[in-house]
CSV table of C-alpha atoms and ligand atoms in Angstrom, one decimal:
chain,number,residue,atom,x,y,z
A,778,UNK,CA,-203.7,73.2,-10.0
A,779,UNK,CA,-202.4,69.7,-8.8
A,780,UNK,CA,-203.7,67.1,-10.9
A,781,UNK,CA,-203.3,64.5,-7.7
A,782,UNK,CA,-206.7,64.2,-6.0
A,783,UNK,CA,-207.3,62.9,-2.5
A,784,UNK,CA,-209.8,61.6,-0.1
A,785,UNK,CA,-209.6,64.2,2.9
A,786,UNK,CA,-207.7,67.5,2.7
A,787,UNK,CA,-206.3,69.0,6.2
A,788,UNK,CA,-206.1,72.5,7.1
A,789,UNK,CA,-204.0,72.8,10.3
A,790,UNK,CA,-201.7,70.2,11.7
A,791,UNK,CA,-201.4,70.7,15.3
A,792,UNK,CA,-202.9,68.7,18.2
A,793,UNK,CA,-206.3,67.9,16.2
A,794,UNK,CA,-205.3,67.9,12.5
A,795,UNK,CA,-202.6,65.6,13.1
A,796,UNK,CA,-204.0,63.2,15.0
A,797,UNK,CA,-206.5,63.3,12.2
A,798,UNK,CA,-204.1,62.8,9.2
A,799,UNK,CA,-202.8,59.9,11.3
A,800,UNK,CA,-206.4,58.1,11.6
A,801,UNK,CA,-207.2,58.8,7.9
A,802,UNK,CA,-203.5,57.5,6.3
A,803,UNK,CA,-203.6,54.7,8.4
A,804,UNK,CA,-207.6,53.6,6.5
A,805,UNK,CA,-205.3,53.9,3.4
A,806,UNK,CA,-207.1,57.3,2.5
A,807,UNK,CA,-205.2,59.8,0.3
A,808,UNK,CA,-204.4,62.6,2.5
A,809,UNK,CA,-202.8,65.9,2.3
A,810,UNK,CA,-202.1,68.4,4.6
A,811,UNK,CA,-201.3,71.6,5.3
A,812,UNK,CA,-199.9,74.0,8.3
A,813,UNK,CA,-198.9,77.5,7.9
A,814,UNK,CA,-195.9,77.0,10.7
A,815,UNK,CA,-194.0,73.4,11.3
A,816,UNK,CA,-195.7,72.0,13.9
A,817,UNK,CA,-194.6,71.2,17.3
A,818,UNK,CA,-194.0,75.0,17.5
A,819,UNK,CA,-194.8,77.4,20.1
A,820,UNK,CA,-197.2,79.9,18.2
A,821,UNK,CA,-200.2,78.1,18.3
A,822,UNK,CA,-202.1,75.9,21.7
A,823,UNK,CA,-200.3,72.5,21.6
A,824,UNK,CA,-197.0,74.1,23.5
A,825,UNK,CA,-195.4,74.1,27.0
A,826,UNK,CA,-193.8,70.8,27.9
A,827,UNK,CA,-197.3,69.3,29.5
A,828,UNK,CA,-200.9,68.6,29.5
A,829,UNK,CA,-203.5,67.3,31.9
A,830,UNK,CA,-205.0,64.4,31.4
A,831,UNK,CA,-207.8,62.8,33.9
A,832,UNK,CA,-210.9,60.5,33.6
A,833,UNK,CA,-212.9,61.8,36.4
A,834,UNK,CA,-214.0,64.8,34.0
A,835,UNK,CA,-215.6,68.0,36.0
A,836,UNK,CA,-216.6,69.6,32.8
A,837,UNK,CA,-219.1,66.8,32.1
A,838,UNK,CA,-220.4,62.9,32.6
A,839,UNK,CA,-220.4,63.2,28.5
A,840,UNK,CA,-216.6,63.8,28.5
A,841,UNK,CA,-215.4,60.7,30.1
A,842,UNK,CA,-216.5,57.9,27.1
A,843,UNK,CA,-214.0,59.8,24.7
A,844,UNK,CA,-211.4,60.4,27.0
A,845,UNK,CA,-211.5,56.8,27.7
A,846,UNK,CA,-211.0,56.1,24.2
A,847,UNK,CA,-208.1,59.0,23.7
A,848,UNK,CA,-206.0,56.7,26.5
A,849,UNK,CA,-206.4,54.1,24.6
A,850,UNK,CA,-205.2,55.7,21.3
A,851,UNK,CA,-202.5,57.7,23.0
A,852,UNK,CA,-201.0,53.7,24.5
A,853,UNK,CA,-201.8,52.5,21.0
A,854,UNK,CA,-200.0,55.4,19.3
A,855,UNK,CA,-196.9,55.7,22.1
A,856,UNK,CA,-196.6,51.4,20.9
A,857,UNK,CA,-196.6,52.1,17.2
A,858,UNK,CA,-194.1,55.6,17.4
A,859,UNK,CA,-192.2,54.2,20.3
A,860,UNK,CA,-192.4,57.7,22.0
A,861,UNK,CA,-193.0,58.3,25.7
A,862,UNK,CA,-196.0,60.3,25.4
A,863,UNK,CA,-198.2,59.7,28.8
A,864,UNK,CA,-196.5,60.1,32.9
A,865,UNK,CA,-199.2,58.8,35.4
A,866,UNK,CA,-199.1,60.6,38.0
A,867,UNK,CA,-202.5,60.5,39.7
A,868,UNK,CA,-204.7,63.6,39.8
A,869,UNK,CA,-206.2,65.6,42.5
A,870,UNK,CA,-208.8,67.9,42.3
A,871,UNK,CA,-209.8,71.1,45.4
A,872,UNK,CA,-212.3,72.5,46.2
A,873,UNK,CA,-215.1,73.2,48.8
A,874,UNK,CA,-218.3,71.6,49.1
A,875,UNK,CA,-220.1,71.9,46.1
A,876,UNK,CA,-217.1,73.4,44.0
A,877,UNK,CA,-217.8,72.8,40.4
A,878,UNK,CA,-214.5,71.5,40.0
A,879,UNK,CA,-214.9,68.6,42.9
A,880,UNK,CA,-218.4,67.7,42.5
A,881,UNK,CA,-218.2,67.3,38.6
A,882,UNK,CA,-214.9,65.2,38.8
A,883,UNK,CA,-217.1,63.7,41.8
A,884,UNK,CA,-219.9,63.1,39.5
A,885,UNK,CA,-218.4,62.1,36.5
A,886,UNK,CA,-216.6,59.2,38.3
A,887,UNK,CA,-220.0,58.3,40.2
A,888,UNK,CA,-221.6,57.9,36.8
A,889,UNK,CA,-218.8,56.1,35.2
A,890,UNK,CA,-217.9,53.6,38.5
A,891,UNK,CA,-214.3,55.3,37.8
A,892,UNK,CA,-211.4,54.1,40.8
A,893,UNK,CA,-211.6,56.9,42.8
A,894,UNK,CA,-210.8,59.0,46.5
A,895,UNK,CA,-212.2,61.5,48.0
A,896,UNK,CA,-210.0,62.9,50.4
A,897,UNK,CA,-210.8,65.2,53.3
A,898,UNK,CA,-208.5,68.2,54.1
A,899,UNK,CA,-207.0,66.6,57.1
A,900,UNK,CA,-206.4,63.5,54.6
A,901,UNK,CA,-204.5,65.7,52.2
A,902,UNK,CA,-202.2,67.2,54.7
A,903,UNK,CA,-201.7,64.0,55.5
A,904,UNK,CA,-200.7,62.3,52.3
A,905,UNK,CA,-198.9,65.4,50.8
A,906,UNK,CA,-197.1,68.0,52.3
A,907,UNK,CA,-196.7,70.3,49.6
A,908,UNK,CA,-200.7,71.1,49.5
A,909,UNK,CA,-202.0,73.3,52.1
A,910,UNK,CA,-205.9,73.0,51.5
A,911,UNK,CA,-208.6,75.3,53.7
A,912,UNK,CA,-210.6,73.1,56.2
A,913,UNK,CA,-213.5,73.0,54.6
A,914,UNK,CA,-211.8,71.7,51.0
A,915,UNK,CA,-212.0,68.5,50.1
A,916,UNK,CA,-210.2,66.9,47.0
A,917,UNK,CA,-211.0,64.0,44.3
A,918,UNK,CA,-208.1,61.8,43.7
A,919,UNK,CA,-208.0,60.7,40.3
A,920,UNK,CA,-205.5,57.6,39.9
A,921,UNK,CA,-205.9,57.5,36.1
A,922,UNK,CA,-204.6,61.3,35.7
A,923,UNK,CA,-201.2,62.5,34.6
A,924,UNK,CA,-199.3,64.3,31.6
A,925,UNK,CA,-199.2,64.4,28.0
A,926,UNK,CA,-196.0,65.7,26.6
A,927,UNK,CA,-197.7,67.8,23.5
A,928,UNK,CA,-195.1,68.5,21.3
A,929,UNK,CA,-194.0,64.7,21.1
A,930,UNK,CA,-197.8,63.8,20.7
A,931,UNK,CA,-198.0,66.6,18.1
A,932,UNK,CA,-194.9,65.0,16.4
A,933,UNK,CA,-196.0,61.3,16.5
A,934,UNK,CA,-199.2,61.6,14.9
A,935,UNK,CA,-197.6,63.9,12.2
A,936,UNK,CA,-194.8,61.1,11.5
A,937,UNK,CA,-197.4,58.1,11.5
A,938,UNK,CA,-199.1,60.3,9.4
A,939,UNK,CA,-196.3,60.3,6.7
A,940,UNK,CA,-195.2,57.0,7.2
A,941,UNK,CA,-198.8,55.8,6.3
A,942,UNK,CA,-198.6,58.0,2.9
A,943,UNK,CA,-200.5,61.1,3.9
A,944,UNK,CA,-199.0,64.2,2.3
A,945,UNK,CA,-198.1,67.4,4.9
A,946,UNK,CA,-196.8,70.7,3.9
A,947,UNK,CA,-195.5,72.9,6.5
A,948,UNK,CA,-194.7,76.4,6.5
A,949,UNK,CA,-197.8,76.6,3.8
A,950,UNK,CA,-200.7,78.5,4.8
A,951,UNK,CA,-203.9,77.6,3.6
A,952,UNK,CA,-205.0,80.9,2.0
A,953,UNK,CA,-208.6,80.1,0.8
A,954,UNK,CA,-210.9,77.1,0.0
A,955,UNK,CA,-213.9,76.2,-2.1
A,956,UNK,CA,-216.6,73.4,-1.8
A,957,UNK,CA,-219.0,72.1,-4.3
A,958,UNK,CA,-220.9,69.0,-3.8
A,959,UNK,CA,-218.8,66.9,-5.5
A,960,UNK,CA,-215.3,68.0,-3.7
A,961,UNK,CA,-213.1,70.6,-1.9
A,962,UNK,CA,-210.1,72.9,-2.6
A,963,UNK,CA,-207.2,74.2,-1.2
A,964,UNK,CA,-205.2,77.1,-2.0
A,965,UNK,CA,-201.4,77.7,-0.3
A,966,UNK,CA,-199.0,80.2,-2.2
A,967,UNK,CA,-197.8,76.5,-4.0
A,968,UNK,CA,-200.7,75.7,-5.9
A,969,UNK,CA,-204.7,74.7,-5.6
A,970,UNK,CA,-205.0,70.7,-4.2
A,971,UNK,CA,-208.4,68.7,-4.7
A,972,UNK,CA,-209.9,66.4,-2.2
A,973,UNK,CA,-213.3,64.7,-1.6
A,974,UNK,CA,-213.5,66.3,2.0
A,975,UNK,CA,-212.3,68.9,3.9
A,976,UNK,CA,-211.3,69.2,7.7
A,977,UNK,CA,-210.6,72.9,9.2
A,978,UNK,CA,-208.8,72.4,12.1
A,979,UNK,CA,-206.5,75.4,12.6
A,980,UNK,CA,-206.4,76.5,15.9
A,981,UNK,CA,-206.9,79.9,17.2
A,982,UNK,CA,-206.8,81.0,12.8
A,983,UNK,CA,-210.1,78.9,12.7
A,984,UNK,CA,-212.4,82.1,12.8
A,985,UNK,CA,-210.6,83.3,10.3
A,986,UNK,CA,-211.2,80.5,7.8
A,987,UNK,CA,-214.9,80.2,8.0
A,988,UNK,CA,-216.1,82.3,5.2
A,989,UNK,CA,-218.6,84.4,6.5
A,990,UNK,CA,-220.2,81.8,9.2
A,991,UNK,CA,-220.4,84.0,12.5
A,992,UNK,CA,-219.7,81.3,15.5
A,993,UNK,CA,-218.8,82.9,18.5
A,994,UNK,CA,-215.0,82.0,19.3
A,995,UNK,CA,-213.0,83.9,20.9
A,996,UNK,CA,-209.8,83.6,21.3
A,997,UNK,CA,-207.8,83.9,25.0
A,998,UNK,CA,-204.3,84.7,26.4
A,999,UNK,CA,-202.9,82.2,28.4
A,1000,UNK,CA,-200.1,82.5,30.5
A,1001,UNK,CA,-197.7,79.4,32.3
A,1002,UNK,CA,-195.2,80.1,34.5
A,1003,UNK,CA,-192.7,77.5,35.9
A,1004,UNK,CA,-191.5,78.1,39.4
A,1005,UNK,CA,-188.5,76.6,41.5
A,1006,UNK,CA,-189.8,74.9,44.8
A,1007,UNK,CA,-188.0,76.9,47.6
A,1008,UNK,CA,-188.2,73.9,49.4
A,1009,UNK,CA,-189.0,70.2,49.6
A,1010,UNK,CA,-188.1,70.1,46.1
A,1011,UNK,CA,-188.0,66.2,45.9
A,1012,UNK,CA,-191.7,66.3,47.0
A,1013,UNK,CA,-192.3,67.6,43.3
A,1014,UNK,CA,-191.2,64.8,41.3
A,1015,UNK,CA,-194.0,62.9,39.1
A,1016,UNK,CA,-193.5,59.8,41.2
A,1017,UNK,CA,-194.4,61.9,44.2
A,1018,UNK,CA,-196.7,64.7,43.1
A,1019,UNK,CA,-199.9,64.3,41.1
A,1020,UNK,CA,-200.8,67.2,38.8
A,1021,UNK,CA,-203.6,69.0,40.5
A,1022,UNK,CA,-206.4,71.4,39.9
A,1023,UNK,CA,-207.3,73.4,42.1
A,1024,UNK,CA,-210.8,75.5,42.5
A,1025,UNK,CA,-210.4,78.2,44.8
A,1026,UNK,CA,-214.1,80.0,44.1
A,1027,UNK,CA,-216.5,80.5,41.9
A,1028,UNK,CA,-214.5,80.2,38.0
A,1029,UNK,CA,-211.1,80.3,40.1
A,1030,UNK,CA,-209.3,77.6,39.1
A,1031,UNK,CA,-205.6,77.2,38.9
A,1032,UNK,CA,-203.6,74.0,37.6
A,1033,UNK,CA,-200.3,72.5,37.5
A,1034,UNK,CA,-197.6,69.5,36.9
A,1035,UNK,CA,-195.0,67.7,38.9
A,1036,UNK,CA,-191.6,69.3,38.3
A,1037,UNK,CA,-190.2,67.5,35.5
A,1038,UNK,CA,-186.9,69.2,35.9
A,1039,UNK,CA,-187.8,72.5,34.8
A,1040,UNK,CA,-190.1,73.4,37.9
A,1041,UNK,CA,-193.5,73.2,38.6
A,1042,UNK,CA,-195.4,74.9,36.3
A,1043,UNK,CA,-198.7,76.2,37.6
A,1044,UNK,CA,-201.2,78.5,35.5
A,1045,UNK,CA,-204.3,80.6,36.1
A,1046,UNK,CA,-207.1,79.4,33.8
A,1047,UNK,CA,-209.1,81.3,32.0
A,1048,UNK,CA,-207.6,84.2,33.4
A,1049,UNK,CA,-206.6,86.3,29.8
A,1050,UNK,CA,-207.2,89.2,27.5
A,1051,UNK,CA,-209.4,88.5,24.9
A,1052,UNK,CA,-207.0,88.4,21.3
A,1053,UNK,CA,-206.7,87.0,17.9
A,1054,UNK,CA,-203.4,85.2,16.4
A,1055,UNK,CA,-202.2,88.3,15.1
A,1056,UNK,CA,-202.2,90.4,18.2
A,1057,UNK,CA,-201.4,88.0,20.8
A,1058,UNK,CA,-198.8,89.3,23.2
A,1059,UNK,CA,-196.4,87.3,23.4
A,1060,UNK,CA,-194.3,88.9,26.2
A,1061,UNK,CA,-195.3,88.2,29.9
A,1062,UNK,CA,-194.9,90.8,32.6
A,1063,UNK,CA,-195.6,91.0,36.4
A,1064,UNK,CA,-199.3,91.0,36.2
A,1065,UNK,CA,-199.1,87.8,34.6
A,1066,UNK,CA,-197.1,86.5,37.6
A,1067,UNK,CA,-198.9,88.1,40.8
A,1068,UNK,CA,-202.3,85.5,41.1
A,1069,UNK,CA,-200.4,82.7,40.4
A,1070,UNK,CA,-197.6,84.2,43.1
A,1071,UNK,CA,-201.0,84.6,45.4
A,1072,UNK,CA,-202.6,80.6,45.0
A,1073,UNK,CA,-199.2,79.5,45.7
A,1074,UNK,CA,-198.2,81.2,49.1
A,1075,UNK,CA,-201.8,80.3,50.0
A,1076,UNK,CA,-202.1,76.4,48.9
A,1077,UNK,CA,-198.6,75.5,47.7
A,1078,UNK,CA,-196.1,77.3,49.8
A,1079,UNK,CA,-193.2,75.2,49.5
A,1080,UNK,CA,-193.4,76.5,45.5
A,1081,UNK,CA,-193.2,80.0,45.2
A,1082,UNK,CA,-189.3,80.2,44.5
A,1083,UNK,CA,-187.4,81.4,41.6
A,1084,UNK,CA,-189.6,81.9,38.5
A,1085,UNK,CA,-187.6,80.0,35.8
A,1086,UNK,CA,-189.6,80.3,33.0
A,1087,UNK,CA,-193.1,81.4,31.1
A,1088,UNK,CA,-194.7,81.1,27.7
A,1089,UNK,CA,-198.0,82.0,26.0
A,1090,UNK,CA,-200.5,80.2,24.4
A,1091,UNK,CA,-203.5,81.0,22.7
A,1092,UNK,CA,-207.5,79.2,24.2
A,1093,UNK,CA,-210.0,79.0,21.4
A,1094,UNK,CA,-213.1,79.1,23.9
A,1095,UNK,CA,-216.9,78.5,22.9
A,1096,UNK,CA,-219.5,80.3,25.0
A,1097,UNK,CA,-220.5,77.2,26.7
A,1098,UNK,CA,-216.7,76.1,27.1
A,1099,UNK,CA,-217.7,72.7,25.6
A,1100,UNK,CA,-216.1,72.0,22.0
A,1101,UNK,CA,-216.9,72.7,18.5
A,1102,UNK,CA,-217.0,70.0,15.6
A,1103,UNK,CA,-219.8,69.7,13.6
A,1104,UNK,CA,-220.2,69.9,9.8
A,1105,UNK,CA,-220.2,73.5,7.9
A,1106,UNK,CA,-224.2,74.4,7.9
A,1107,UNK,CA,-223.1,75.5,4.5
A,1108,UNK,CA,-221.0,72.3,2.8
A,1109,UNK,CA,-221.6,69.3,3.9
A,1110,UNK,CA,-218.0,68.0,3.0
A,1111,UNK,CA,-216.2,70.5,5.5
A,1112,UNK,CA,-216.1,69.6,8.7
A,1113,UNK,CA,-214.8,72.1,11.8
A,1114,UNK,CA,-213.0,71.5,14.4
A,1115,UNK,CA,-212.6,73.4,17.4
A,1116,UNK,CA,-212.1,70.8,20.4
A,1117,UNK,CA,-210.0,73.9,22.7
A,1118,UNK,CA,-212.0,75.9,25.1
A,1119,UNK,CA,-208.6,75.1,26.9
A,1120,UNK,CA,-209.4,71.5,27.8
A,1121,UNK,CA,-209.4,69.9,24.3
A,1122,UNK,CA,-205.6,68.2,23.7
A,1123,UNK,CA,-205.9,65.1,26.4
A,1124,UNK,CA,-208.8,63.8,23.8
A,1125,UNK,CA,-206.9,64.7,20.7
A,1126,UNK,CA,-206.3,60.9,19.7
A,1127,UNK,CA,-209.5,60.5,19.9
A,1128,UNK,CA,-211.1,63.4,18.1
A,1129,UNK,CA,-208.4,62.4,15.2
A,1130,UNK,CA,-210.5,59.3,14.5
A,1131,UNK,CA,-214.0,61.3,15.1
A,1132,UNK,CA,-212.8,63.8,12.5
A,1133,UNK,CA,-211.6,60.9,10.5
A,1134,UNK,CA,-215.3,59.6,10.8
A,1135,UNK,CA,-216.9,62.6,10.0
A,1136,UNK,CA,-214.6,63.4,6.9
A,1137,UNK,CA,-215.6,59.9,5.7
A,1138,UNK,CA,-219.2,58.5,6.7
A,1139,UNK,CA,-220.5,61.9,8.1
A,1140,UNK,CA,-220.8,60.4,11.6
A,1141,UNK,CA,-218.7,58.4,14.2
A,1142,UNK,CA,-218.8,55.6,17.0
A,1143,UNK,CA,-218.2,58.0,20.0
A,1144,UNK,CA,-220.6,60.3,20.5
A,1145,UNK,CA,-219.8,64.0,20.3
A,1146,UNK,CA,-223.2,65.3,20.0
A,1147,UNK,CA,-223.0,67.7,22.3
A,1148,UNK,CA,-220.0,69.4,20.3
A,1149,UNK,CA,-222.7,70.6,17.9
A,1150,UNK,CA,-223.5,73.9,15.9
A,1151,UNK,CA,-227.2,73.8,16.8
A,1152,UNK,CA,-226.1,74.5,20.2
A,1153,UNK,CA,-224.9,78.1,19.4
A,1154,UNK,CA,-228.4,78.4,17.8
A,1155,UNK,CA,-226.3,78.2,14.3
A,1156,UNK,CA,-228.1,75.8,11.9
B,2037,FAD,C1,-201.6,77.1,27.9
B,2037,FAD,C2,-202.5,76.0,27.6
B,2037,FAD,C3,-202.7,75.0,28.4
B,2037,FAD,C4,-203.6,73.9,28.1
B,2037,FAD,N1,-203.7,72.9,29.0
B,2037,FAD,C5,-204.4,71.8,28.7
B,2037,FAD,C6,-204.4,70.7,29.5
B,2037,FAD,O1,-203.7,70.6,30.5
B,2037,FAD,N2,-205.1,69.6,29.1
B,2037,FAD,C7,-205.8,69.6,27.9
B,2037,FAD,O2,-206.5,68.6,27.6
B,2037,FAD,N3,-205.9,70.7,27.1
B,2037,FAD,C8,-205.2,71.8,27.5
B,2037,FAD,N4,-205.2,72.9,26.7
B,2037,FAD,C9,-206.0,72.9,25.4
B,2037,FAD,C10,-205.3,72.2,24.3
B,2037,FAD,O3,-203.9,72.4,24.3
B,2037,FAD,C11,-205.9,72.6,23.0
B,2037,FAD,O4,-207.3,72.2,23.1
B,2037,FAD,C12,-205.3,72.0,21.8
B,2037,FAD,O5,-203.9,72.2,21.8
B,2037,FAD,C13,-205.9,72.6,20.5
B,2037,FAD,O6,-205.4,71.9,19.4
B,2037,FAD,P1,-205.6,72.5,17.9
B,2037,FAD,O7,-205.2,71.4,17.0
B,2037,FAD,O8,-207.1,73.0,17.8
B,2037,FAD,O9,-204.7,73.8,17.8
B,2037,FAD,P2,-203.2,73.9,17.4
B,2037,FAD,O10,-202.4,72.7,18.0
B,2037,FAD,O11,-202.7,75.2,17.7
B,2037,FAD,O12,-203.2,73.6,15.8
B,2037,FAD,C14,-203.7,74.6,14.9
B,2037,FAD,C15,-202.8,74.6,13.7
B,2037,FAD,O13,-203.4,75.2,12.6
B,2037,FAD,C16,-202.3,75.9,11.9
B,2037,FAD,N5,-202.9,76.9,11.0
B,2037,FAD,C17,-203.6,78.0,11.4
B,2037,FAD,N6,-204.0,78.6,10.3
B,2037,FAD,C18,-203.7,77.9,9.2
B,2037,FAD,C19,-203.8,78.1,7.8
B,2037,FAD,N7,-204.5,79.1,7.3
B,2037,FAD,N8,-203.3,77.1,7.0
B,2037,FAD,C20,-202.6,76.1,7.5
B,2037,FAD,N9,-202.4,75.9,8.9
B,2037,FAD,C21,-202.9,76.8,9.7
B,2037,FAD,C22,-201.4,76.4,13.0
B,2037,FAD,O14,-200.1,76.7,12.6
B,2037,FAD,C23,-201.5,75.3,14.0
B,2037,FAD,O15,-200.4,74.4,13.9
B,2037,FAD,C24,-204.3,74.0,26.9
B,2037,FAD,C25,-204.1,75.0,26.0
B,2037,FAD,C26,-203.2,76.0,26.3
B,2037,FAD,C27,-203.1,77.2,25.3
């Protein structure tokens, strides 16, 4: 047993249980941490070179007040790390009348008297080349939209953490851990560490760590593939190509990035085999390739080139595709977390200083009630 005791202990320290150790050191809280690879790596969700990030949120009018906030902490965090960490590029976002993807980003900026364009498909052809829309798409322009780098977001927050005294062991799994009222353990192969609280926040091994509570994640394949333009390559550069999502029927979405150097890279969401962690494959193959290959020759022709590169990643998804963090129904100093259902990292700043909250008073500033347990009928 380590005789140090601490305020919060961390299981997991990718996108969310870094951003959290970061929030918690810098209150002054003892912190320590623990993450069974050495995160940024590539076996987890927070991989891949990009992520979206947009304020005119299609998934919900809820979604936009914490986004808001994560662009503030990312600016605030980029200042105190002196990484690059956001590219605006502007977003746009297809679809026909009525597409959930248009009319959500539609209503969310409504709501929210978000800057916004609504852009019919003679208008895109106009403005951008490289997108070939149907005539009766229209598109959202989002100007606030553009990319995280992840592994340089994962990195900052895990540095800050340290700097500010937290505590992080890599390559040590968290084996098991115990709760009684008064505090929390951890067990890794090094020893057992005592805390006051407890955040879970491991990724696609959360199921895994929840002693017996049955929540319904499930766990998704996800495939990127990065393409070289065949032609009008400098119409792909970030200063000249938003990232874009597009919706081409009912739960057919596909997104993508500017090319960054390394191609476009365009995926198919919510398009993979159900899996765990340990049975992920890892490999890609043709069938990975062809719908992407399909939306591009259809919308995007100027892309479908050379195929330069793909990885794998791993969605955590809820039912409801909104996210999980709530407090354990069963010990009310662990708190879950859960923000993936493949949309979650654009609002990891923020969700660091909601878990920080929750770790600490039990509830936070920004509300996140909607993330809750109750939801999923689990009290
Ligand atoms: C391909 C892909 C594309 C995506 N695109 C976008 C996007 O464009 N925009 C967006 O906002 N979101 C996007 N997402 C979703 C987003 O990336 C995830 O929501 C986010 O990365 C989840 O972060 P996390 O901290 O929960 O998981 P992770 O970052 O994977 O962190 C979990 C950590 O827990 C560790 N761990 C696991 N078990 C243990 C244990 N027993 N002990 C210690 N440590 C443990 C793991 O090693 C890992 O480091 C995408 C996801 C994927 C996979």
């Amino acid at each position: 047993m380590n005789s140090k005791t601490y305020d919060v202990a961390i299981v997991g320290l990718g996108a969310m249980g870094g951003a959290a150790a970061y929030h918690l050191a810098r209150r002054g809280l003892r912190v320590v941490g623990f993450d069974r690879h050495s995160p940024p790596h590539d076996q987890g969700s927070s991989h891949g070179e990009t992520r979206i990030i947009r304020e005119a949120y299609a998934e919900g009018v809820a979604y936009v007040k914490i986004v808001q906030r994560a662009y503030e902490l990312w600016a605030e965090l980029e200042e105190e790390s002196g990484r690059d960490l956001y590219l605006q590029t502007g977003g746009m976002m297809f679809g026909s009348a009525g597409s959930e993807v248009v009319s959500g980003a539609e209503t969310s900026a409504e709501t929210h008297n978000l800057a916004y364009e609504k852009l019919s498909a003679d208008e895109i052809r106009r403005r951008y080349k490289i997108f070939t829309p149907d005539d009766d798409m229209s598109a959202i322009s989002d100007p606030r939209a553009g990319i995280l780098y992840p592994e340089s977001c994962v990195q900052a927050h895990m540095e800050l953490a340290e700097r500010h005294g937290a505590e992080l062991f890599l390559d040590q799994p968290a084996l098991s851990w115990g709760s009684d009222s008064n505090s929390v353990t951890v067990t890794t192969d090094a020893g057992t560490y005592t805390a006051q609280s407890l955040i879970l926040a491991a990724g696609a091994w959360l199921p895994q760590l929840l002693k017996g509570l049955e929540v319904p994640l499930q766990v998704e394949r996800q495939v990127l593939l990065w393409h070289e333009p065949i032609a009008n390559r400098e119409l792909f550069s970030p200063e000249q190509c938003p990232i874009f999502i597009w919706d081409t029927g009912p739960g057919v979405h596909f997104y993508g990035f500017p090319d960054l150097g390394t191609g476009v890279k365009v995926a198919r969401m919510h398009y993979g085999e159900t899996t765990s962690p340990e049975d992920l494959r890892r490999e890609t193959d043709s069938d990975d390739a062809s719908p992407v290959q399909s939306f591009l020759e259809r919308y995007m022709p100027d892309v479908p080139g050379k195929l330069l590169d793909s990885q794998v990643c791993m969605f955590t998804n809820t039912p409801d595709e909104d996210f999980l963090i709530d407090l354990h129904p069963g010990y009310q100093n662990v708190v879950i977390a859960s923000p993936c259902s493949g949309h979650g990292f654009k609002f990891a700043s923020a969700i660091g200083e909601i878990l920080a909250d929750l770790a600490t008073v039990g509830e936070s500033k920004l509300d996140f009630s909607m993330f809750g347990l109750d939801r999923l009928n689990i009290q």
